Coordinates of C-alpha atoms in Angstrom, one line a residue:
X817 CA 217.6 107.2 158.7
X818 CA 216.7 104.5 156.7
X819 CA 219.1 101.9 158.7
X820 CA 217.0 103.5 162.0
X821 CA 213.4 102.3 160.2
X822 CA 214.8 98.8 159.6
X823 CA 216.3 98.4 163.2
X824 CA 212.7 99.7 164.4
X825 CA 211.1 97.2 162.5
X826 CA 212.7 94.7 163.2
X827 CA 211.9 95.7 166.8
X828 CA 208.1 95.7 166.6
X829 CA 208.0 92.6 164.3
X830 CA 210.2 90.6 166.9
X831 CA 208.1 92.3 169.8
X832 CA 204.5 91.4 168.3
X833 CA 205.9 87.9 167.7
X834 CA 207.3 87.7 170.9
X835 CA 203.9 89.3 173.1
X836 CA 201.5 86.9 171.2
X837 CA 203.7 83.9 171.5
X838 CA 204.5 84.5 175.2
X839 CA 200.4 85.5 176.1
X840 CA 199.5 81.9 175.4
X841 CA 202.5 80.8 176.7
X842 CA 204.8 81.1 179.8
X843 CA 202.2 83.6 180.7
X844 CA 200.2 81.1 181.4
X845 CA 202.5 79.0 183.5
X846 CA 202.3 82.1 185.9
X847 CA 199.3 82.7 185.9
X848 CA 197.8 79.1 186.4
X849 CA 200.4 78.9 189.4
X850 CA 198.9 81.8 190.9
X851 CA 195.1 81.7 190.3
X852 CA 195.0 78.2 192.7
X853 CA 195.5 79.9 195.4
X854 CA 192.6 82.3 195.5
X855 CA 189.9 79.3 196.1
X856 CA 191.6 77.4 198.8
X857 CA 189.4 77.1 201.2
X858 CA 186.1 77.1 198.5
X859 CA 187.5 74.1 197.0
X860 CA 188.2 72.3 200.1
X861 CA 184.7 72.9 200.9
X862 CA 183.6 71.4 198.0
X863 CA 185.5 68.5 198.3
X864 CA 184.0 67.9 201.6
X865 CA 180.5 68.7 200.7
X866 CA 181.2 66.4 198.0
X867 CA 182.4 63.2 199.5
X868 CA 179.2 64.0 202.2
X869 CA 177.0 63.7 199.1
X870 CA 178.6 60.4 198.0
X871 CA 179.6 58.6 201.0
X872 CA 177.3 60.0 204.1
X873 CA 181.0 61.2 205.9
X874 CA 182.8 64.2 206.5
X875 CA 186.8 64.4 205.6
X876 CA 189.4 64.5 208.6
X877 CA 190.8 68.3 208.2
X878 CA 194.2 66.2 206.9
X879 CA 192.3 64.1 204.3
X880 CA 190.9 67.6 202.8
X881 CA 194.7 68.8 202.7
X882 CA 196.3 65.9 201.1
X883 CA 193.0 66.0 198.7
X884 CA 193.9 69.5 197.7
X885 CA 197.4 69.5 198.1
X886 CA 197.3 66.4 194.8
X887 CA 195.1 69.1 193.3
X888 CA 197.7 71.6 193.3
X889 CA 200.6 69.1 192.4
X890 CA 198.5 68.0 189.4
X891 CA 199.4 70.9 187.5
X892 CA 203.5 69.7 188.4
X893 CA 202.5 66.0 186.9
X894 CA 201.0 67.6 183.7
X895 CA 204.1 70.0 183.4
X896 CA 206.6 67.2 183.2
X897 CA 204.2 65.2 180.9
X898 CA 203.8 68.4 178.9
X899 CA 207.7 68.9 179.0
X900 CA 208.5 65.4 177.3
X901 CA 206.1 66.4 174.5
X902 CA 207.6 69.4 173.6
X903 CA 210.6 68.2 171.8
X904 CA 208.7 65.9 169.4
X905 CA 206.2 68.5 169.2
X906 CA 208.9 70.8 168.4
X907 CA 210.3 68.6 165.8
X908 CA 207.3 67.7 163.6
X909 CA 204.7 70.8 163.7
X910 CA 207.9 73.2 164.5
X911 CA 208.5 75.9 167.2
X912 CA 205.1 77.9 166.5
X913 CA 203.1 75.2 165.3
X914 CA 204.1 73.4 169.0
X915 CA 202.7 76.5 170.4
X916 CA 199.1 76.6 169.0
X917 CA 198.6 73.2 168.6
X918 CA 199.0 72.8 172.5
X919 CA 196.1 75.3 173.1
X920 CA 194.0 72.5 172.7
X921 CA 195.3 71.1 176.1
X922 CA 194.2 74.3 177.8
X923 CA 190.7 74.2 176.3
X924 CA 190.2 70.9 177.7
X925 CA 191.3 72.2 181.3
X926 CA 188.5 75.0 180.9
X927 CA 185.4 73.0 180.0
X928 CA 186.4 70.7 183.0
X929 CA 186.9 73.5 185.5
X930 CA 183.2 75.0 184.4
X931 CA 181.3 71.5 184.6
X932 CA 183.3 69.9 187.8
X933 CA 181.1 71.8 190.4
X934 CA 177.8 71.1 188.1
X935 CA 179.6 67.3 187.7
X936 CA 179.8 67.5 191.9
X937 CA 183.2 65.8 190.7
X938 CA 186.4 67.1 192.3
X939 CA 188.1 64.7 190.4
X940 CA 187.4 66.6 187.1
X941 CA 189.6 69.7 188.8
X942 CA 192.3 67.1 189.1
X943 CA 192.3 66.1 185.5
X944 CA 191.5 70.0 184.5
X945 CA 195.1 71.0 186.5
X946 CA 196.7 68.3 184.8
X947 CA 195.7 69.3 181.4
X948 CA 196.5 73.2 182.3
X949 CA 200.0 71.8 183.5
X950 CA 200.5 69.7 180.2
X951 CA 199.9 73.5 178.1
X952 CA 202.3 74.9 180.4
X953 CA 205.2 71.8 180.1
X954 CA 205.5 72.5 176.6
X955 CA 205.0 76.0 176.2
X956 CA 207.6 76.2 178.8
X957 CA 210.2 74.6 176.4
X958 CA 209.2 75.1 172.9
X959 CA 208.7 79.0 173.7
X960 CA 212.1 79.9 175.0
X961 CA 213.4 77.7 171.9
X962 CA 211.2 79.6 169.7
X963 CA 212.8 82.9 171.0
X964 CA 216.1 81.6 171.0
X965 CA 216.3 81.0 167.3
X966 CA 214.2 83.7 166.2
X967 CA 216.0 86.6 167.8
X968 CA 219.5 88.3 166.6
X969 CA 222.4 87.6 168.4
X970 CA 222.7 90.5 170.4
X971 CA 219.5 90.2 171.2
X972 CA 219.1 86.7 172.5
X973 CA 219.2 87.2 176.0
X974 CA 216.9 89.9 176.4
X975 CA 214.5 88.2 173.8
X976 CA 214.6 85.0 175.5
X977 CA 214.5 86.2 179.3
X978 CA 211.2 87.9 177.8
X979 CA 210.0 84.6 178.8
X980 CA 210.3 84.8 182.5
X981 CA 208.4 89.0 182.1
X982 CA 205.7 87.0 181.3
X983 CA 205.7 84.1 183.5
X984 CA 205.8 87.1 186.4
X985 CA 202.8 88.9 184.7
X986 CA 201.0 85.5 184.2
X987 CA 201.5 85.2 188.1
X988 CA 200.5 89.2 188.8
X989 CA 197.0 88.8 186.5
X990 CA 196.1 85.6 188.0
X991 CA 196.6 86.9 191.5
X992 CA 194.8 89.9 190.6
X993 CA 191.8 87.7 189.0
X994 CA 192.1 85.9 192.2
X995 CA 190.2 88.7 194.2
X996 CA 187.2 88.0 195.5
X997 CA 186.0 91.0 193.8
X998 CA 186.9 89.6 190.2
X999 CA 186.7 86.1 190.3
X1000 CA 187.7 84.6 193.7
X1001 CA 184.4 84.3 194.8
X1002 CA 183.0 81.4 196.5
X1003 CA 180.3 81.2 193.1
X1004 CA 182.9 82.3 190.3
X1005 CA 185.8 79.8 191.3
X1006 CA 185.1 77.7 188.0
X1007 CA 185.5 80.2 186.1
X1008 CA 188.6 81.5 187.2
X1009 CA 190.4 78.0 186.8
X1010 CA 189.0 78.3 183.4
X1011 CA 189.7 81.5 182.6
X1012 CA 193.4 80.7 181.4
X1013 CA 191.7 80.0 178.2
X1014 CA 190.8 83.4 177.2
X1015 CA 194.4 84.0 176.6
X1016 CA 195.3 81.0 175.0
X1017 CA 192.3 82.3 172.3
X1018 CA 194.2 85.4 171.9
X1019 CA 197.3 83.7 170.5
X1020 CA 195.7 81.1 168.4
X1021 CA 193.8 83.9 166.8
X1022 CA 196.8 85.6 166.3
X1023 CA 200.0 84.2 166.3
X1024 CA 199.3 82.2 162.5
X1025 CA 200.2 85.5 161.0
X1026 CA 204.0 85.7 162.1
X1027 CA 207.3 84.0 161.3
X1028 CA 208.3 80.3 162.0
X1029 CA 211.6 79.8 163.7
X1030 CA 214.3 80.8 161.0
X1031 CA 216.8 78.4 162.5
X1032 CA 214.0 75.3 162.1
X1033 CA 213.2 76.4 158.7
X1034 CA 216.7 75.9 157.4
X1035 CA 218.4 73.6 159.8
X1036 CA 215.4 71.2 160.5
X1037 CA 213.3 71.3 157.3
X1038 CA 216.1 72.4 154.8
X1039 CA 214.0 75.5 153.3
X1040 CA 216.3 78.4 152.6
X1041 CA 213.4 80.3 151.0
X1042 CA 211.5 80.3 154.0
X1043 CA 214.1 80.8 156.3
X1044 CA 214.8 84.0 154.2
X1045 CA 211.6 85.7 154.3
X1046 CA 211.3 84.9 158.0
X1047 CA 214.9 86.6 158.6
X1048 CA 213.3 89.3 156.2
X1049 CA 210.2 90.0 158.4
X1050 CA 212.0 89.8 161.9
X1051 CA 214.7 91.8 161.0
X1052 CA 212.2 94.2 158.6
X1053 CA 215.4 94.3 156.1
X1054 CA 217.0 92.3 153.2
X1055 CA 220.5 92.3 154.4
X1056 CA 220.7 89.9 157.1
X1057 CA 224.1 88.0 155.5
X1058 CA 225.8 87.2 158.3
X1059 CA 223.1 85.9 160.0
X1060 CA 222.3 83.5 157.4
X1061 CA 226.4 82.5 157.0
X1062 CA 226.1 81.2 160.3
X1063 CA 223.0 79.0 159.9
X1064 CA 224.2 78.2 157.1
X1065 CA 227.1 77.2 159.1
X1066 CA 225.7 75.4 162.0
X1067 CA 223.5 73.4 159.3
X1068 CA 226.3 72.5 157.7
X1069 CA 228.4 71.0 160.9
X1070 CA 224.9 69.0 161.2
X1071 CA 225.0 67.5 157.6
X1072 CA 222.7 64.8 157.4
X1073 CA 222.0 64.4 161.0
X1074 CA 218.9 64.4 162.6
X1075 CA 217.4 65.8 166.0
X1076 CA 219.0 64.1 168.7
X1077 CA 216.2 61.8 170.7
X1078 CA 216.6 61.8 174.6
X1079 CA 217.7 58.6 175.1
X1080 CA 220.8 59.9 171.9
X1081 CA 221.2 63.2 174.0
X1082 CA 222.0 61.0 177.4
X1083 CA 224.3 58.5 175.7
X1084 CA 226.2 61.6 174.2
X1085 CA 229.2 62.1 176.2
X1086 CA 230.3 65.4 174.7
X1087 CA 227.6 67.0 176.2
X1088 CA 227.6 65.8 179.7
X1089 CA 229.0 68.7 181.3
X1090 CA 226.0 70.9 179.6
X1091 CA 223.6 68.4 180.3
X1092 CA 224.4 68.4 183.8
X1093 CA 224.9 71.8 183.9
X1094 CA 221.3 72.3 183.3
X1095 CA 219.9 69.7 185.1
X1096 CA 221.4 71.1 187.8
X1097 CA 220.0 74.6 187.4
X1098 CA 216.4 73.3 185.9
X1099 CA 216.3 71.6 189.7
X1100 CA 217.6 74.4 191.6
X1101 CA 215.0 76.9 190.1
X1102 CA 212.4 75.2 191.2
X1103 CA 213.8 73.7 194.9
X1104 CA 214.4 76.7 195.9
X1105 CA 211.3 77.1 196.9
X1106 CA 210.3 80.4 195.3
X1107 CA 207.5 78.8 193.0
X1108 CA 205.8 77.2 196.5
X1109 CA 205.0 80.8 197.9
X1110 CA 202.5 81.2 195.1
X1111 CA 201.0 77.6 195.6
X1112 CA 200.7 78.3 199.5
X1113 CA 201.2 82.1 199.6
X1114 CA 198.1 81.6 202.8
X1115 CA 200.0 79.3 204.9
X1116 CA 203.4 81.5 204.3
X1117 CA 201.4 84.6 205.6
X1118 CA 199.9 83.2 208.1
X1119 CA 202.7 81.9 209.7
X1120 CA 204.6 85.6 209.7
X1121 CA 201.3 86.8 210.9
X1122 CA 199.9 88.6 208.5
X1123 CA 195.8 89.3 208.9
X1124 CA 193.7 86.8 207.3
X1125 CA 191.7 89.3 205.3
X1126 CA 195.3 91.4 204.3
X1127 CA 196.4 88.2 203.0
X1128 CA 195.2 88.3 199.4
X1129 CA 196.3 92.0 199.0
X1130 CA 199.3 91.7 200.3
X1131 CA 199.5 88.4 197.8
X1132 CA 199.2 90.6 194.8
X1133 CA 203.0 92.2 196.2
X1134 CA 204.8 89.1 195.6
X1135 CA 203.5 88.9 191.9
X1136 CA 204.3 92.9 191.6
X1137 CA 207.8 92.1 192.9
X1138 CA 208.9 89.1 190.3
X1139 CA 207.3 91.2 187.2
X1140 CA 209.9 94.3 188.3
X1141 CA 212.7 92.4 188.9
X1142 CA 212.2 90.3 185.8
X1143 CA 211.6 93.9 183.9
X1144 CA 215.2 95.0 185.3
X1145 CA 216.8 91.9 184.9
X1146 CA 215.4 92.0 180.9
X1147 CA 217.3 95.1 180.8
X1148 CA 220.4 94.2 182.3
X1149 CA 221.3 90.3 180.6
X1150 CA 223.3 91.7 177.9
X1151 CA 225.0 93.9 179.9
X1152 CA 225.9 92.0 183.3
X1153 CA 225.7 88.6 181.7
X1154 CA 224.4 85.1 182.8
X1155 CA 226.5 83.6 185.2
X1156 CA 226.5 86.5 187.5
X1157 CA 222.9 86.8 187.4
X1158 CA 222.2 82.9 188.2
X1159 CA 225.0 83.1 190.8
X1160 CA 224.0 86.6 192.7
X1161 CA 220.6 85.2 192.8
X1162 CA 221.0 82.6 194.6
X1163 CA 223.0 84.3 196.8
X1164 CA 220.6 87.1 197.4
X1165 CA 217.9 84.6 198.4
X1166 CA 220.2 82.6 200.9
X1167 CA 220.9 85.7 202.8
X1168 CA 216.8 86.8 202.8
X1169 CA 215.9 83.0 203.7
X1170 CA 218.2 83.0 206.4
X1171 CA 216.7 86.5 207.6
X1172 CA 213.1 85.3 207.1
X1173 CA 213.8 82.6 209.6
X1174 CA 215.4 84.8 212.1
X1175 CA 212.3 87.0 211.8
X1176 CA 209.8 84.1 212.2
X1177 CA 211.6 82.9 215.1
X1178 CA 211.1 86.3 216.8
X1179 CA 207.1 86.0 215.4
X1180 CA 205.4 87.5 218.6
X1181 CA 208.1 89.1 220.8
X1182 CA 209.3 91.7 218.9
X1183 CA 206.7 94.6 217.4
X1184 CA 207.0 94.9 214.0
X1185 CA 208.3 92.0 213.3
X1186 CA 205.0 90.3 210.5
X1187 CA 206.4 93.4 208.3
X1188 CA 209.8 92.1 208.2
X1189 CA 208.6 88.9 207.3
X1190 CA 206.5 90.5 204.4
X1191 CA 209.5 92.3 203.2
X1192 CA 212.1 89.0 203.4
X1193 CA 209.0 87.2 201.2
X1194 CA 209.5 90.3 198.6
X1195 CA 212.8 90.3 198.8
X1196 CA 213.2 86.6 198.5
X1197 CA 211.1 86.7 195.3
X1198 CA 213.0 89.7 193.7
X1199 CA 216.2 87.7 194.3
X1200 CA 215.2 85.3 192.4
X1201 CA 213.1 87.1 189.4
X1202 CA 216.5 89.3 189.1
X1203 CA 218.4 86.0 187.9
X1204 CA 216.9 82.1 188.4
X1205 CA 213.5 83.1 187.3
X1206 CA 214.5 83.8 183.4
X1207 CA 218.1 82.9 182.7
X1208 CA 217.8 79.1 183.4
X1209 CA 215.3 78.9 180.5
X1210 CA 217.9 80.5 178.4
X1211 CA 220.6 77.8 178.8
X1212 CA 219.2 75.2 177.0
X1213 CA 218.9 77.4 173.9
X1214 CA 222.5 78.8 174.2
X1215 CA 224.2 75.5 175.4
X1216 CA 223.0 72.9 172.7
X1217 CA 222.9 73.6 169.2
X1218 CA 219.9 73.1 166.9
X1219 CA 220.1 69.2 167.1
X1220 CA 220.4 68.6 170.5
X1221 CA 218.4 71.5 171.5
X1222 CA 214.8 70.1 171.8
X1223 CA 216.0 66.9 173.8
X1224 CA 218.0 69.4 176.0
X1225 CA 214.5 71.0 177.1
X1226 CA 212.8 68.0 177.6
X1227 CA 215.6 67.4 180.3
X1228 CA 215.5 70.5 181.2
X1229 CA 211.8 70.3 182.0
X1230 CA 211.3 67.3 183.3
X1231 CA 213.8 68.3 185.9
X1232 CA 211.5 71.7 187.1
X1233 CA 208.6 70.0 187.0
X1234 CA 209.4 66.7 188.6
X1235 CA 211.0 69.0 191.3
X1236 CA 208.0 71.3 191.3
X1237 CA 205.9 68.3 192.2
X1238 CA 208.0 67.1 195.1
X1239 CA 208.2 70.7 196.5
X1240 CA 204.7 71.6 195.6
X1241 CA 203.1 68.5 197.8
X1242 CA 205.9 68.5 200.8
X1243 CA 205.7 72.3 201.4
X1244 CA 202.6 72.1 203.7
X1245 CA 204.1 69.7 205.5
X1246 CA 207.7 71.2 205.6
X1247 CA 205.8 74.3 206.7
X1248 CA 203.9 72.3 209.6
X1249 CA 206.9 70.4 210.6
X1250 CA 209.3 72.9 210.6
X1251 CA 207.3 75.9 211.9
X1252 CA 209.6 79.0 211.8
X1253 CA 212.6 77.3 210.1
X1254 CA 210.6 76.5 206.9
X1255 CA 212.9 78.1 204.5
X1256 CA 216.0 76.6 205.9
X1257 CA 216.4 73.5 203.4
X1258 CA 216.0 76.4 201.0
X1259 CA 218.6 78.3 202.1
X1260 CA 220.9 75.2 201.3
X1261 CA 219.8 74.8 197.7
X1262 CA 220.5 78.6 197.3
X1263 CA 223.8 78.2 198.7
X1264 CA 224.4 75.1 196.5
X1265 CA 223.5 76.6 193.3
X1266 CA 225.6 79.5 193.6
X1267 CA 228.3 77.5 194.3
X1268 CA 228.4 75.2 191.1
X1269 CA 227.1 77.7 188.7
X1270 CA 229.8 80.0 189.7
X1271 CA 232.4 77.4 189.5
X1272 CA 231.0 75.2 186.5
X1273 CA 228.8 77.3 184.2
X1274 CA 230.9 79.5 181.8
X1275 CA 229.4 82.8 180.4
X1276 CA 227.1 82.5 177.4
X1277 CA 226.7 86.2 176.7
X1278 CA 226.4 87.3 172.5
X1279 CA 228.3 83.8 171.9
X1280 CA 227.2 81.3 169.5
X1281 CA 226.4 77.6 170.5
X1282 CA 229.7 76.2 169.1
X1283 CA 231.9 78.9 170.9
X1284 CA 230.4 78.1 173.9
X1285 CA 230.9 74.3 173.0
X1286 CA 234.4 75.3 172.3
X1287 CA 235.1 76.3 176.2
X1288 CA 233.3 73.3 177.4
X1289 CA 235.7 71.3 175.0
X1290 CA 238.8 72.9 176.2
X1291 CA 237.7 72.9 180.0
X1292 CA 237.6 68.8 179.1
X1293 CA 241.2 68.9 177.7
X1294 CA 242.5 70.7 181.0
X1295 CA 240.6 67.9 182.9
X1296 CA 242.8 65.2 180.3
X1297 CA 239.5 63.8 178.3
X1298 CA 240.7 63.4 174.9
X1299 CA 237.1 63.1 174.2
X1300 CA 236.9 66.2 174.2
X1301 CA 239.7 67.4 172.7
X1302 CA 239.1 65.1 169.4
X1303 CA 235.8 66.9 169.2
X1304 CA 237.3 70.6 169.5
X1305 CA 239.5 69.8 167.0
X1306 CA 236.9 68.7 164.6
X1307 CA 234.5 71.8 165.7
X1308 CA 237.3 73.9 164.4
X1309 CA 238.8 72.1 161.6
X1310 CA 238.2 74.3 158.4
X1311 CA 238.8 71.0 156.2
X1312 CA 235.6 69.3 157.5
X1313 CA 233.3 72.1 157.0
X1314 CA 231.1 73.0 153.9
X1315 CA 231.3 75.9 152.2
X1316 CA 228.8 78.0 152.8
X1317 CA 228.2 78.9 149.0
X1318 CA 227.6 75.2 148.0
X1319 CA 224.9 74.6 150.3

């Protein structure tokens, strides 16, 4: 009974950490991805009516779309910016104080969204998305981190892949605010671009009042008391022994070593398989395409021919679809495990691309056929919640270890949002250019990913750091790097670790 309590404790605590970590966080990557879409066309208005004020001259139709096509991308600029911050951030003010500290960036987004239409200044939406994009670039990294070391073992996944659940509602309540009945009116669009900040007050309100990383407390800033009575009030018991054996453990491997920098992470070379491992992923995530239907879910729906004043409704589905696949998926990690997920994923969503184009190719001949379209979008989008969406973000956390793991995100980031960027201002023009066969290019980075995860990325499932490290290590031995073998040898070398009890 009593052993029930605890585990229930420890449920809520890590859930209540967890939800108030994650509302001012990857929630808000989803939901400022999804809230730009709703004022399109009021924006662009304002741009034009805007440079008419200034200049006397109205903006070619192209002019307005490059204009608001940088808008957009902004957020992309300020997400790798954000993503190289989050390591050091991570470093000196830990994994929560990363977190609330970078609510300030989100504040400053708001009060330019309200004044730029006052301000007749466009420009001061530019610098608003790029502030907004800078919150989400390092909550991006530091709160999958944070999860990652706060959760149990058996745990981990799901904790961690709670992430993406929120990302996918972020993206659902933005395109539900987003209505022109709640805040996608032509005379409330300020607001909603600063609304984001209304969360972001709910976690700095709230998140003070639970537990630093355990892992940071002992490994980074070498306090075993704290680290204690944050294991204490995660896992709501005082027997957490083995837990704290292998911290105690990992810290002790690190000895007086320091947080690997980027530039020390790149030069390593016994972690260039993991690096490129995720680099790889971290690209194809965001390549793929899926995050550019949010950004442009109009032009995608207007191609398949969906009605112009269905669009926005019908909008709402695709945010629907990536919260319930990223609800399943939560539920299924521990069982089915990464690697299928990542791989089956991308599988899933080559086979809907390559039916979406067939479809739009047969736009007007065949009845029926703008519903088929709508369902390879929702299909395409719970392809990828199911898998890419939230287990990418986990790899960092379960292929590095506690030294290496901050630079690992900033890698990890830079690569989504430097790829976000490219994707974010090429897709109207892929879409223009390309017409029907939009989603081919797609379609081969779906294919491509599924091919090297499945052949390169080894399953990380209730394993810690240096077991995984241990397969990489012996994966380098088969391939004759004694590299690699030297450093399996002194990962598993009893004589060159520290006893626990003397630390």
């Amino acid at each position: 009974m009593n052993e029930t309590m605890r585990r229930g404790g420890c449920t809520r605590t890590l859930a209540l950490t967890v939800c108030f970590a994650a509302i001012g966080g990857t929630f808000q990557y989803g939901y400022n991805i999804s809230i730009i879409n709703a004022p399109t066309s009021y924006v662009q208005k304002f741009i034009n009516e805007t440079c008419m004020k200034r200049w006397g001259t109205v903006l070619e139709p192209s002019q307005v779309t490059l204009i608001w096509t940088f808008i957009v991308s902004t957020y992309s600029l300020g997400g790798l910016l954000g993503s190289l911050l989050a390591g050091p951030m991570s470093i000196k003010f830990g994994r929560k104080g990363a977190l609330l500290l970078n609510n300030v960036f989100l504040f400053l987004s708001a009060v330019l969204a309200l004044s730029s239409r006052s301000a007749a200044s466009f420009e001061m939406i530019i610098l608003a998305r790029l502030f907004v994009g800078v919150n989400a670039g390092v909550s991006m990294n530091v709160q999958p981190m944070y999860f990652g070391e706060s959760a149990p073992k058996n745990m981990r996944g799901a904790v961690a892949f709670s992430s993406a659940v929120f990302t996918a509602l972020g993206i659902l309540m933005g395109q539900i605010t987003g209505l022109t009945e709640v805040l996608g009116s032509e005379s409330l669009w300020p607001y909603l671009l600063a609304s984001s900040a209304l969360p972001g007050l709910v976690q700095l309100i709230t998140l003070p009042w639970f537990p630093e990383s355990p892992r940071y407390l002992l490994i980074d800033r070498g306090d075993r008391e704290a680290c204690s009575q944050a294991l204490k009030r995660l896992r709501a018991c005082s027997v957490f022994t083995d837990e704290m054996e292998e911290i105690l453990q990992e810290r002790a491997e690190a000895g007086e070593a320091h947080a690997k920098t980027l530039w020390e992470l790149l030069r390593d070379r016994s972690l260039r398989r993991q690096l490129y491992t995720v680099m790889a992923a971290s690209s194809a995530m965001m390549l793929c395409g899926n995050d550019s239907i949010y950004f442009y879910a109009s032009y995608i729906f207007q191609e398949a021919g969906i009605p112009t004043d269905k669009i926005q409704y019908v909008t709402i589905g695709t945010g629907a679809c990536e919260f319930t696949s990223a609800l399943a998926c939560n539920l299924l990690i521990e069982r089915v495990g990464r690697r299928l997920l990542l791989a089956g994923g991308y599988l899933l969503m080559a086979c809907w691309a390559v039916v979406f184009t067939v479809a739009l190719s047969l736009e007007g001949k065949v009845d029926g056929i703008p519903y088929l379209s709508m369902t390879c979008v929702f299909a395409y989008i719970l392809s990828f919640g199911m898998g890419p969406a939230g287990v990418t973000g986990i790899l960092p956390a379960e292929l590095f270890d506690q030294l290496a793991r901050p630079a690992a995100y900033m890698v990890a980031g830079s690569m989504m949002w430097l790829n976000l960027f490219l994707v974010g201002m090429a897709f109207p023009f892929i879409v223009n250019g390309l017409g029907q066969f939009c989603f081919i290019p797609f379609c081969g980075v779906c294919v491509t990913a599924c091919l090297f995860i499945s052949f390169t990325l080894p399953e990380t499932k209730g394993r810690t750091p240096a077991e995984i490290n241990e397969e990489w290590n012996k994966k380098g031995t088969a391939n004759g790097n004694p590299k690699y073998s030297q450093q399996s040898q002194s990962l598993t070398d009893p004589s060159e670790c520290i006893e626990i009890e003397k630390i």
